PDB file of C-alpha atoms in Angstrom:
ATOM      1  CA  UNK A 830       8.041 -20.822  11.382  1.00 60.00           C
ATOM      2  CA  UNK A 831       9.944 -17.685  12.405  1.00 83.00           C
ATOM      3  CA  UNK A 832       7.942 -14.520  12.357  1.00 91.00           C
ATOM      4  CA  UNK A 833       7.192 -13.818   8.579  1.00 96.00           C
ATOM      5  CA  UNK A 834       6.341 -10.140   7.659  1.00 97.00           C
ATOM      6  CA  UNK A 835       5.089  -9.088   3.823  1.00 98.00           C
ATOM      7  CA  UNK A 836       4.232  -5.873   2.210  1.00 97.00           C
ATOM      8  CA  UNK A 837       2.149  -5.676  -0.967  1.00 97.00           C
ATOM      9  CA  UNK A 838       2.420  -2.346  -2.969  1.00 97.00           C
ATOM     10  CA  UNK A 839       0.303  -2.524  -6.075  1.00 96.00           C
ATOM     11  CA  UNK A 840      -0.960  -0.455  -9.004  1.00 97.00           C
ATOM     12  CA  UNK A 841      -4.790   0.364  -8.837  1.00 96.00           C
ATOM     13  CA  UNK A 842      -6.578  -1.964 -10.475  1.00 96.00           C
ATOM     14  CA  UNK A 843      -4.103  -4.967 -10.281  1.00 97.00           C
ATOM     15  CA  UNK A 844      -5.585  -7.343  -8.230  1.00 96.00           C
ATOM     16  CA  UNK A 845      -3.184  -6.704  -5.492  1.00 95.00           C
ATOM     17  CA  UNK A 846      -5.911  -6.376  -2.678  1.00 95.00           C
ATOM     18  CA  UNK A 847      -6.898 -10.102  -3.437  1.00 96.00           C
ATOM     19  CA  UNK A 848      -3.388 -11.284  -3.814  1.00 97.00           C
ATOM     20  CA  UNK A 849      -2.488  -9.808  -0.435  1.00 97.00           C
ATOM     21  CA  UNK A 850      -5.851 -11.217   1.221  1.00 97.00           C
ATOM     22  CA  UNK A 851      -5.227 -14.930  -0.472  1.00 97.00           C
ATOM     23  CA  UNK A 852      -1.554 -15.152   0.212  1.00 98.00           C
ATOM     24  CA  UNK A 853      -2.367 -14.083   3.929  1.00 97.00           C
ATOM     25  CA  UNK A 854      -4.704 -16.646   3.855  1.00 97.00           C
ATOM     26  CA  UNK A 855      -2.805 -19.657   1.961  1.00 97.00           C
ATOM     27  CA  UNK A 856      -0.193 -18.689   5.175  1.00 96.00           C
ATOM     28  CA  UNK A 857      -2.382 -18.543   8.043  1.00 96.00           C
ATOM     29  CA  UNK A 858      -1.848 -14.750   8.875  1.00 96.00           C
ATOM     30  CA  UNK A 859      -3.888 -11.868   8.904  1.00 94.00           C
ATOM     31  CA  UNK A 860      -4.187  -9.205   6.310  1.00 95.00           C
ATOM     32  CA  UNK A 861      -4.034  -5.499   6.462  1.00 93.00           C
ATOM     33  CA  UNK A 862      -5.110  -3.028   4.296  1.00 88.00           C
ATOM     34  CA  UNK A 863      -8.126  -0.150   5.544  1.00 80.00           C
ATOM     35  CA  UNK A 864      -8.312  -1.878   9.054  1.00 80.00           C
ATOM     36  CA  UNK A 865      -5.259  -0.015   9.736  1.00 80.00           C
ATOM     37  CA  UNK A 866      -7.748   2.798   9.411  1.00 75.00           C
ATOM     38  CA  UNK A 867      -9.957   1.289  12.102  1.00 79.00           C
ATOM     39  CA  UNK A 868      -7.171   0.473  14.730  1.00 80.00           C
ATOM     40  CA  UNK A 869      -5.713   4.588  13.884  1.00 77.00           C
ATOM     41  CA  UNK A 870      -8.625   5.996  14.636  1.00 75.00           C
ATOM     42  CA  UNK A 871      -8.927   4.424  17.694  1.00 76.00           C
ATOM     43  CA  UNK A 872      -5.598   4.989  18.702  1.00 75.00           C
ATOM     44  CA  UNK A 873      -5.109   8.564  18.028  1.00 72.00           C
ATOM     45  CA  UNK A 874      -8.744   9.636  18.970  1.00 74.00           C
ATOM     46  CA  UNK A 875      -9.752  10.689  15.398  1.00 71.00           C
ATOM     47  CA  UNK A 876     -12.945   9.484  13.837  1.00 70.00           C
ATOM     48  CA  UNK A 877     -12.686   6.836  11.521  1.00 68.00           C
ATOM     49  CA  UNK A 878     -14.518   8.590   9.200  1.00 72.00           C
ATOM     50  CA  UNK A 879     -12.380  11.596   9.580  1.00 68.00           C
ATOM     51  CA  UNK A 880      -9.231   9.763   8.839  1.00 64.00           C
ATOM     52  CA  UNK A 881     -10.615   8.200   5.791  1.00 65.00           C
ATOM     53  CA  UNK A 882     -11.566  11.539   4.309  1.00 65.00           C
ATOM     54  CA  UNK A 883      -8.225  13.320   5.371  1.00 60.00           C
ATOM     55  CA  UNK A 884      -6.294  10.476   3.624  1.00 59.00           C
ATOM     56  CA  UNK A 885      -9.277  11.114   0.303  1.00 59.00           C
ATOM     57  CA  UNK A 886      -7.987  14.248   0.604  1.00 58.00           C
ATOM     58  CA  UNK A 887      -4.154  14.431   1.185  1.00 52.00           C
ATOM     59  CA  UNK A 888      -3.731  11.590  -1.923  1.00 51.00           C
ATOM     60  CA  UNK A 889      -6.111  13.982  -4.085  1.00 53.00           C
ATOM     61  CA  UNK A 890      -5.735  17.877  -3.922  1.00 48.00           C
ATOM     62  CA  UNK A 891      -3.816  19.856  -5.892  1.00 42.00           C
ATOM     63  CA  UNK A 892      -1.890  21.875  -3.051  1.00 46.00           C
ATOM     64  CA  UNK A 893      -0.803  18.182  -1.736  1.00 46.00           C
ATOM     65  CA  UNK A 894       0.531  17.529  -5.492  1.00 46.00           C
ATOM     66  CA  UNK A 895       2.041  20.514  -5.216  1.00 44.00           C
ATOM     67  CA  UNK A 896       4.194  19.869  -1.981  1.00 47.00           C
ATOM     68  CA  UNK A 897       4.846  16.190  -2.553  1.00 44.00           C
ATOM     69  CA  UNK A 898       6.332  17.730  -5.692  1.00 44.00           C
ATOM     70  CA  UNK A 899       8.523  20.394  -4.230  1.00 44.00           C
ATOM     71  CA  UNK A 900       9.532  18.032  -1.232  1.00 43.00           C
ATOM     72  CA  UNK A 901       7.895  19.135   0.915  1.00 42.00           C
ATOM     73  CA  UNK A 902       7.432  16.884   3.505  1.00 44.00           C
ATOM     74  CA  UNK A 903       9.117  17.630   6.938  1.00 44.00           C
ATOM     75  CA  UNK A 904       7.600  19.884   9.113  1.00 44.00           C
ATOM     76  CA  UNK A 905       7.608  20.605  13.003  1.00 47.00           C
ATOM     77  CA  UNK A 906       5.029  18.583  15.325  1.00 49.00           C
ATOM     78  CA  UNK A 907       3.357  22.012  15.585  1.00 54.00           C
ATOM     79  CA  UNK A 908       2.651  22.607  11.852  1.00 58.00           C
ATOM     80  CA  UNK A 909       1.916  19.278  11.573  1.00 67.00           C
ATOM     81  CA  UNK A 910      -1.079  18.876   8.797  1.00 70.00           C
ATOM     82  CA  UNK A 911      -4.057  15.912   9.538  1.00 69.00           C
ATOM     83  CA  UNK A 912      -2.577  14.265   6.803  1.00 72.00           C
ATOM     84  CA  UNK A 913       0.729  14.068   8.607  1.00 78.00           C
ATOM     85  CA  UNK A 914      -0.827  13.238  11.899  1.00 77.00           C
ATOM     86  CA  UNK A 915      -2.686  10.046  10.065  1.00 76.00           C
ATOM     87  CA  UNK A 916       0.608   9.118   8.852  1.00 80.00           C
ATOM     88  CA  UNK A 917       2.002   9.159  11.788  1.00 85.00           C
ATOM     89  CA  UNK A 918      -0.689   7.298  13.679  1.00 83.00           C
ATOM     90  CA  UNK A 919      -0.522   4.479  10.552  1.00 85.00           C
ATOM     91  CA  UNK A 920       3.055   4.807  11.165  1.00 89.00           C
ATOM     92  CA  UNK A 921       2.511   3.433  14.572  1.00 90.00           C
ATOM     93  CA  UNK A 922       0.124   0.929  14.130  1.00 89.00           C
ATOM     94  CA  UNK A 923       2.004  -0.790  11.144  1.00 93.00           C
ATOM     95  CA  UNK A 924       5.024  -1.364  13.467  1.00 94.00           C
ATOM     96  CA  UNK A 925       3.132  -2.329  16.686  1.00 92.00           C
ATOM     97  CA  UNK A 926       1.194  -5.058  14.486  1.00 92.00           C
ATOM     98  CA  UNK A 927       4.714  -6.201  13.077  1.00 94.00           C
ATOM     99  CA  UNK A 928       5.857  -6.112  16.503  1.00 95.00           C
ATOM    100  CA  UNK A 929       2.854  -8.268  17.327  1.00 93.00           C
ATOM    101  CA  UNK A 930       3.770 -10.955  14.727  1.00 94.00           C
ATOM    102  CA  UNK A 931       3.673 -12.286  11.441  1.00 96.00           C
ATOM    103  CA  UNK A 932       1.069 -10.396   8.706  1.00 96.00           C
ATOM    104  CA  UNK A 933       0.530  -9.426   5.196  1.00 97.00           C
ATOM    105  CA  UNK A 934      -0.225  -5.342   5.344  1.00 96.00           C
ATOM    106  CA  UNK A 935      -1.133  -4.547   1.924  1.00 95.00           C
ATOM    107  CA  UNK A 936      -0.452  -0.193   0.675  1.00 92.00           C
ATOM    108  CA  UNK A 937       0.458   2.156   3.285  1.00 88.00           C
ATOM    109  CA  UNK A 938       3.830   2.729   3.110  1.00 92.00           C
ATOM    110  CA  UNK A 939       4.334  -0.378   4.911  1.00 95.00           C
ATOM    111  CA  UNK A 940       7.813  -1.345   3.079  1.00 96.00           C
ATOM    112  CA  UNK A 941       9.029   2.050   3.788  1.00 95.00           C
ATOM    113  CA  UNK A 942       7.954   1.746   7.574  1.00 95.00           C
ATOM    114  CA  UNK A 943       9.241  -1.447   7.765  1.00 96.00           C
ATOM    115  CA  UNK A 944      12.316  -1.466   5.839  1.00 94.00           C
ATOM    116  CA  UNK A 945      14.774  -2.225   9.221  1.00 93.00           C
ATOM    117  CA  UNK A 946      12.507  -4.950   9.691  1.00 94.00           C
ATOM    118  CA  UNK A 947      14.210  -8.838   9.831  1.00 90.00           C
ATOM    119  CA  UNK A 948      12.231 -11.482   8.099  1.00 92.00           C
ATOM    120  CA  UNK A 949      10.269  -8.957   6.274  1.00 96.00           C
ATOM    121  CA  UNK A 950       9.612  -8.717   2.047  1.00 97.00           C
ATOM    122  CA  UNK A 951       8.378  -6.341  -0.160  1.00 98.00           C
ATOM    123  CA  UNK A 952       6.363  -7.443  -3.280  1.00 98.00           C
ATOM    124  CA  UNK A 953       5.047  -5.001  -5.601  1.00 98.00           C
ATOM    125  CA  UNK A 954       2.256  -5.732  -8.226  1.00 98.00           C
ATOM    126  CA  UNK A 955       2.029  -4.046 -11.593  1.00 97.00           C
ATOM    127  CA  UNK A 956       0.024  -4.516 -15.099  1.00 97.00           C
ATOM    128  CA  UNK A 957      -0.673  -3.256 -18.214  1.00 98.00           C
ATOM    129  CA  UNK A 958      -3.317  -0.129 -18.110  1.00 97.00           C
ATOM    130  CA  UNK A 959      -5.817  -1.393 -20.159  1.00 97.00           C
ATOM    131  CA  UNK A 960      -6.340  -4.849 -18.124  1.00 97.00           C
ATOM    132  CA  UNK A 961      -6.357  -2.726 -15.193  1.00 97.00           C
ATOM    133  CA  UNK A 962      -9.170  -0.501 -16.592  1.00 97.00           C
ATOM    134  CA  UNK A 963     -11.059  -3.980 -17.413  1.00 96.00           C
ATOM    135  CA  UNK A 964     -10.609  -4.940 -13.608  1.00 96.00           C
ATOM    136  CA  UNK A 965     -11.445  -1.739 -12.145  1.00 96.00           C
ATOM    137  CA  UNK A 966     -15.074  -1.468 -14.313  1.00 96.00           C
ATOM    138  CA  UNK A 967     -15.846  -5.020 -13.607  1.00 95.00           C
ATOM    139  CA  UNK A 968     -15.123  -5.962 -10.159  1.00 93.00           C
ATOM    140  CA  UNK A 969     -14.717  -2.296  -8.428  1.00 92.00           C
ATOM    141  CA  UNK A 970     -17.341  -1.239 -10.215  1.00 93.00           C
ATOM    142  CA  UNK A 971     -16.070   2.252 -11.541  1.00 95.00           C
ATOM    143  CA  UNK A 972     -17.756   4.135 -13.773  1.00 94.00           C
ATOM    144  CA  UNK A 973     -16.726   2.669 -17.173  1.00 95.00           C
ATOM    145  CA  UNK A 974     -16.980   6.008 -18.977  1.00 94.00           C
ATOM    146  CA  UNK A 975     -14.257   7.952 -17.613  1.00 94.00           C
ATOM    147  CA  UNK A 976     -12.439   5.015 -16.124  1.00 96.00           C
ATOM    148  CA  UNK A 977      -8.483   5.485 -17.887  1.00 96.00           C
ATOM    149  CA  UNK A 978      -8.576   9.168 -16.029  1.00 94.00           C
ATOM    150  CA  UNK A 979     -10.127   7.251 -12.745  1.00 94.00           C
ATOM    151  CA  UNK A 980      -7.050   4.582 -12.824  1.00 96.00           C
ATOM    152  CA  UNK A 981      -4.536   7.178 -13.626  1.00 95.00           C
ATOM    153  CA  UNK A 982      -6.038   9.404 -11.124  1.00 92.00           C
ATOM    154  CA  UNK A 983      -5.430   6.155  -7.963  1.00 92.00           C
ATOM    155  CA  UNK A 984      -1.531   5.865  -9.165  1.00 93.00           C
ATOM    156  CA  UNK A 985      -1.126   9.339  -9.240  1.00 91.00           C
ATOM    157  CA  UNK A 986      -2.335   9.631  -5.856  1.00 87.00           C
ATOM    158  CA  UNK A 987      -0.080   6.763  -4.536  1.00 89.00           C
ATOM    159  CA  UNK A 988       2.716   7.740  -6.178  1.00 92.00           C
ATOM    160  CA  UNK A 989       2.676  11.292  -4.543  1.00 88.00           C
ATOM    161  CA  UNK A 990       1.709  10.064  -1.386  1.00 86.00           C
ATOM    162  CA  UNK A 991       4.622   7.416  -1.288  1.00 90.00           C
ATOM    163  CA  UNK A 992       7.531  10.194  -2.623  1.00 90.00           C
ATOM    164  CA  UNK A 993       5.885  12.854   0.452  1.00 85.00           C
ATOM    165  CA  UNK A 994       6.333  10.207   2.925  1.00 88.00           C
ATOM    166  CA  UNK A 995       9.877   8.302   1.929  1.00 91.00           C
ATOM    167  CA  UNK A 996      11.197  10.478  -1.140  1.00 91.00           C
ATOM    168  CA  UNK A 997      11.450   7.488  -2.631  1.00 94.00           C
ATOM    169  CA  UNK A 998       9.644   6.748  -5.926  1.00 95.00           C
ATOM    170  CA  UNK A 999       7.008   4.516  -5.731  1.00 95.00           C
ATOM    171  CA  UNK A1000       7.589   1.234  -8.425  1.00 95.00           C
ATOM    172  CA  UNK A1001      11.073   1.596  -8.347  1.00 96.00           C
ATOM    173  CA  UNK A1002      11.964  -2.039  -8.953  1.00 93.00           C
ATOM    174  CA  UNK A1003      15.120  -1.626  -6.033  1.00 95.00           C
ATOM    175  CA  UNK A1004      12.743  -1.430  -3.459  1.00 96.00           C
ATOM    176  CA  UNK A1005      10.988  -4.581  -3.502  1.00 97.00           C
ATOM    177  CA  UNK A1006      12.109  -7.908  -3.372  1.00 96.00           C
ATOM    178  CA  UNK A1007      10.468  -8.879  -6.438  1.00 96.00           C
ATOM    179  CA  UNK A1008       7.973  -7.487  -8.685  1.00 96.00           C
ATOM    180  CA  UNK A1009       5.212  -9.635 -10.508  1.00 97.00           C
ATOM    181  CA  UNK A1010       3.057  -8.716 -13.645  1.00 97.00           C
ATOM    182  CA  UNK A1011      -0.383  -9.846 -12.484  1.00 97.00           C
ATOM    183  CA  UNK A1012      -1.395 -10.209 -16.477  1.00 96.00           C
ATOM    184  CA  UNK A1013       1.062 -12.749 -16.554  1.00 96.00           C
ATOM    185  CA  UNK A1014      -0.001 -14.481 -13.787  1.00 96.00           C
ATOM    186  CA  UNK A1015      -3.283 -13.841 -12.582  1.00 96.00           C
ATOM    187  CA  UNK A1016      -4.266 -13.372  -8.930  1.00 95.00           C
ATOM    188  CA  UNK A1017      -3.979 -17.048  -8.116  1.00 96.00           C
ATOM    189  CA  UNK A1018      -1.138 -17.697  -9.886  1.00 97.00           C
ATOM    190  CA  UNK A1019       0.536 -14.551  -8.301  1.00 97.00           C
ATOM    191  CA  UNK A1020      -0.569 -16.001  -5.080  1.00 98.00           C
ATOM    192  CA  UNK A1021       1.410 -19.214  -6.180  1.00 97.00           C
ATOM    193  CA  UNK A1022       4.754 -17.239  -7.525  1.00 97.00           C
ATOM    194  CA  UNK A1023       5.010 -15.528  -4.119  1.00 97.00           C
ATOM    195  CA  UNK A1024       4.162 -18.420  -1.906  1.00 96.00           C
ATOM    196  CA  UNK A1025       7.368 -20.397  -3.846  1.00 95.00           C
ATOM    197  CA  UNK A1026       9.746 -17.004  -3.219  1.00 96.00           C
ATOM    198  CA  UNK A1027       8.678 -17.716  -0.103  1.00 95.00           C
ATOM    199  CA  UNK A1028       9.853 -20.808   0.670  1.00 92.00           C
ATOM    200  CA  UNK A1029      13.037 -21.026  -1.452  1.00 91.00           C
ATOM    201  CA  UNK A1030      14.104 -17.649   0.466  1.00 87.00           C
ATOM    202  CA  UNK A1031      12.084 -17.722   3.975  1.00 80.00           C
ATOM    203  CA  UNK A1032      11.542 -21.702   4.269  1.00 68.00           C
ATOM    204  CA  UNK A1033       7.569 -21.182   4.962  1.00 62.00           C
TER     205      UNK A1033
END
């Protein structure tokens, strides 16, 4: 098989961690989501822990709604933010593991960084709000009580962070090869959809 690369972009709450991590695994290739995180850190010499809270932050505060809303997005290396610079090392790591071989990276702007890319497809996963609220309280384990504004909240946050990094708006059905309802389908049946794109367009 010739090297295979897939993105997974998903709306919180659709199952799209577990369809990334199972469709890796019906393949034989690893899966990246947060252990991007790991392999940054190491590479750019921040804490782990520093990174994660940076990207808590940048996807979260009002001043980075703010920007991301008004464009504002390119600066010069030396006004670069610690949001930027985690980009950037992501940025890095994403294409050296492409580089590397074939892999599922799930979130992260990985379409975006990879969109030159041969070989390489872009799913996104999507569902209605109220079966996503069900999934987040019952396997994520958020707080049922304020969990619409919790849900809304996660989009939000990868929505801005998406337009800040590509200026491209994050969902938009044009940018991914196809788009699944995970309702519909369900996480193995998702699994199943994208494994036949697969192989009718890739020959897995």
């Amino acid at each position: 098989m010739s090297k295979l690369l897939i993105t997974i972009s998903r709306e919180y709450g659709s199952g799209g961690l577990l369809v990334g991590q199972e469709l890796a695994e019906a393949l034989g290739l690893p899966c990246y989501d947060k252990k991007l995180l790991t392999i940054a850190a190491e590479k750019s010499g921040f804490s782990e822990e520093m990174l994660r809270q940076a990207e808590s932050r940048a996807t979260n505060s009002l001043l980075y709604s703010l920007a991301t809303s008004l464009g504002v997005g390119a600066f010069g290396p030396d006004t670069l933010s610690l949001y930027d610079k985690l980009y950037l090392a992501q940025f890095d790591v994403i294409r050296q593991m492409a580089d590397e071989g074939s892999c599922v990276i799930v979130g992260r702007c990985a379409d975006y960084v990879l969109r030159a890319y041969e070989n390489c497809y872009h799913f996104f996963l999507h569902a209605p709000l109220e079966d996503r609220m069900e999934r987040a309280t019952k396997e994520y384990g958020e707080n049922p009580n304020n969990i619409k504004s919790t849900v809304l909240k996660h989009d939000k946050a990868r929505a801005n962070y998406y337009y800040h990094y590509t200026s491209q708006k994050w969902g938009d059905a044009k940018l991914y090869d196809l788009s699944l309802n995970t309702s519909r389908t369900g996480v193995d049946g998702a699994v199943k959809m994208l494994l036949h794109y697969l192989e009718t367009i890739h020959a897995v």
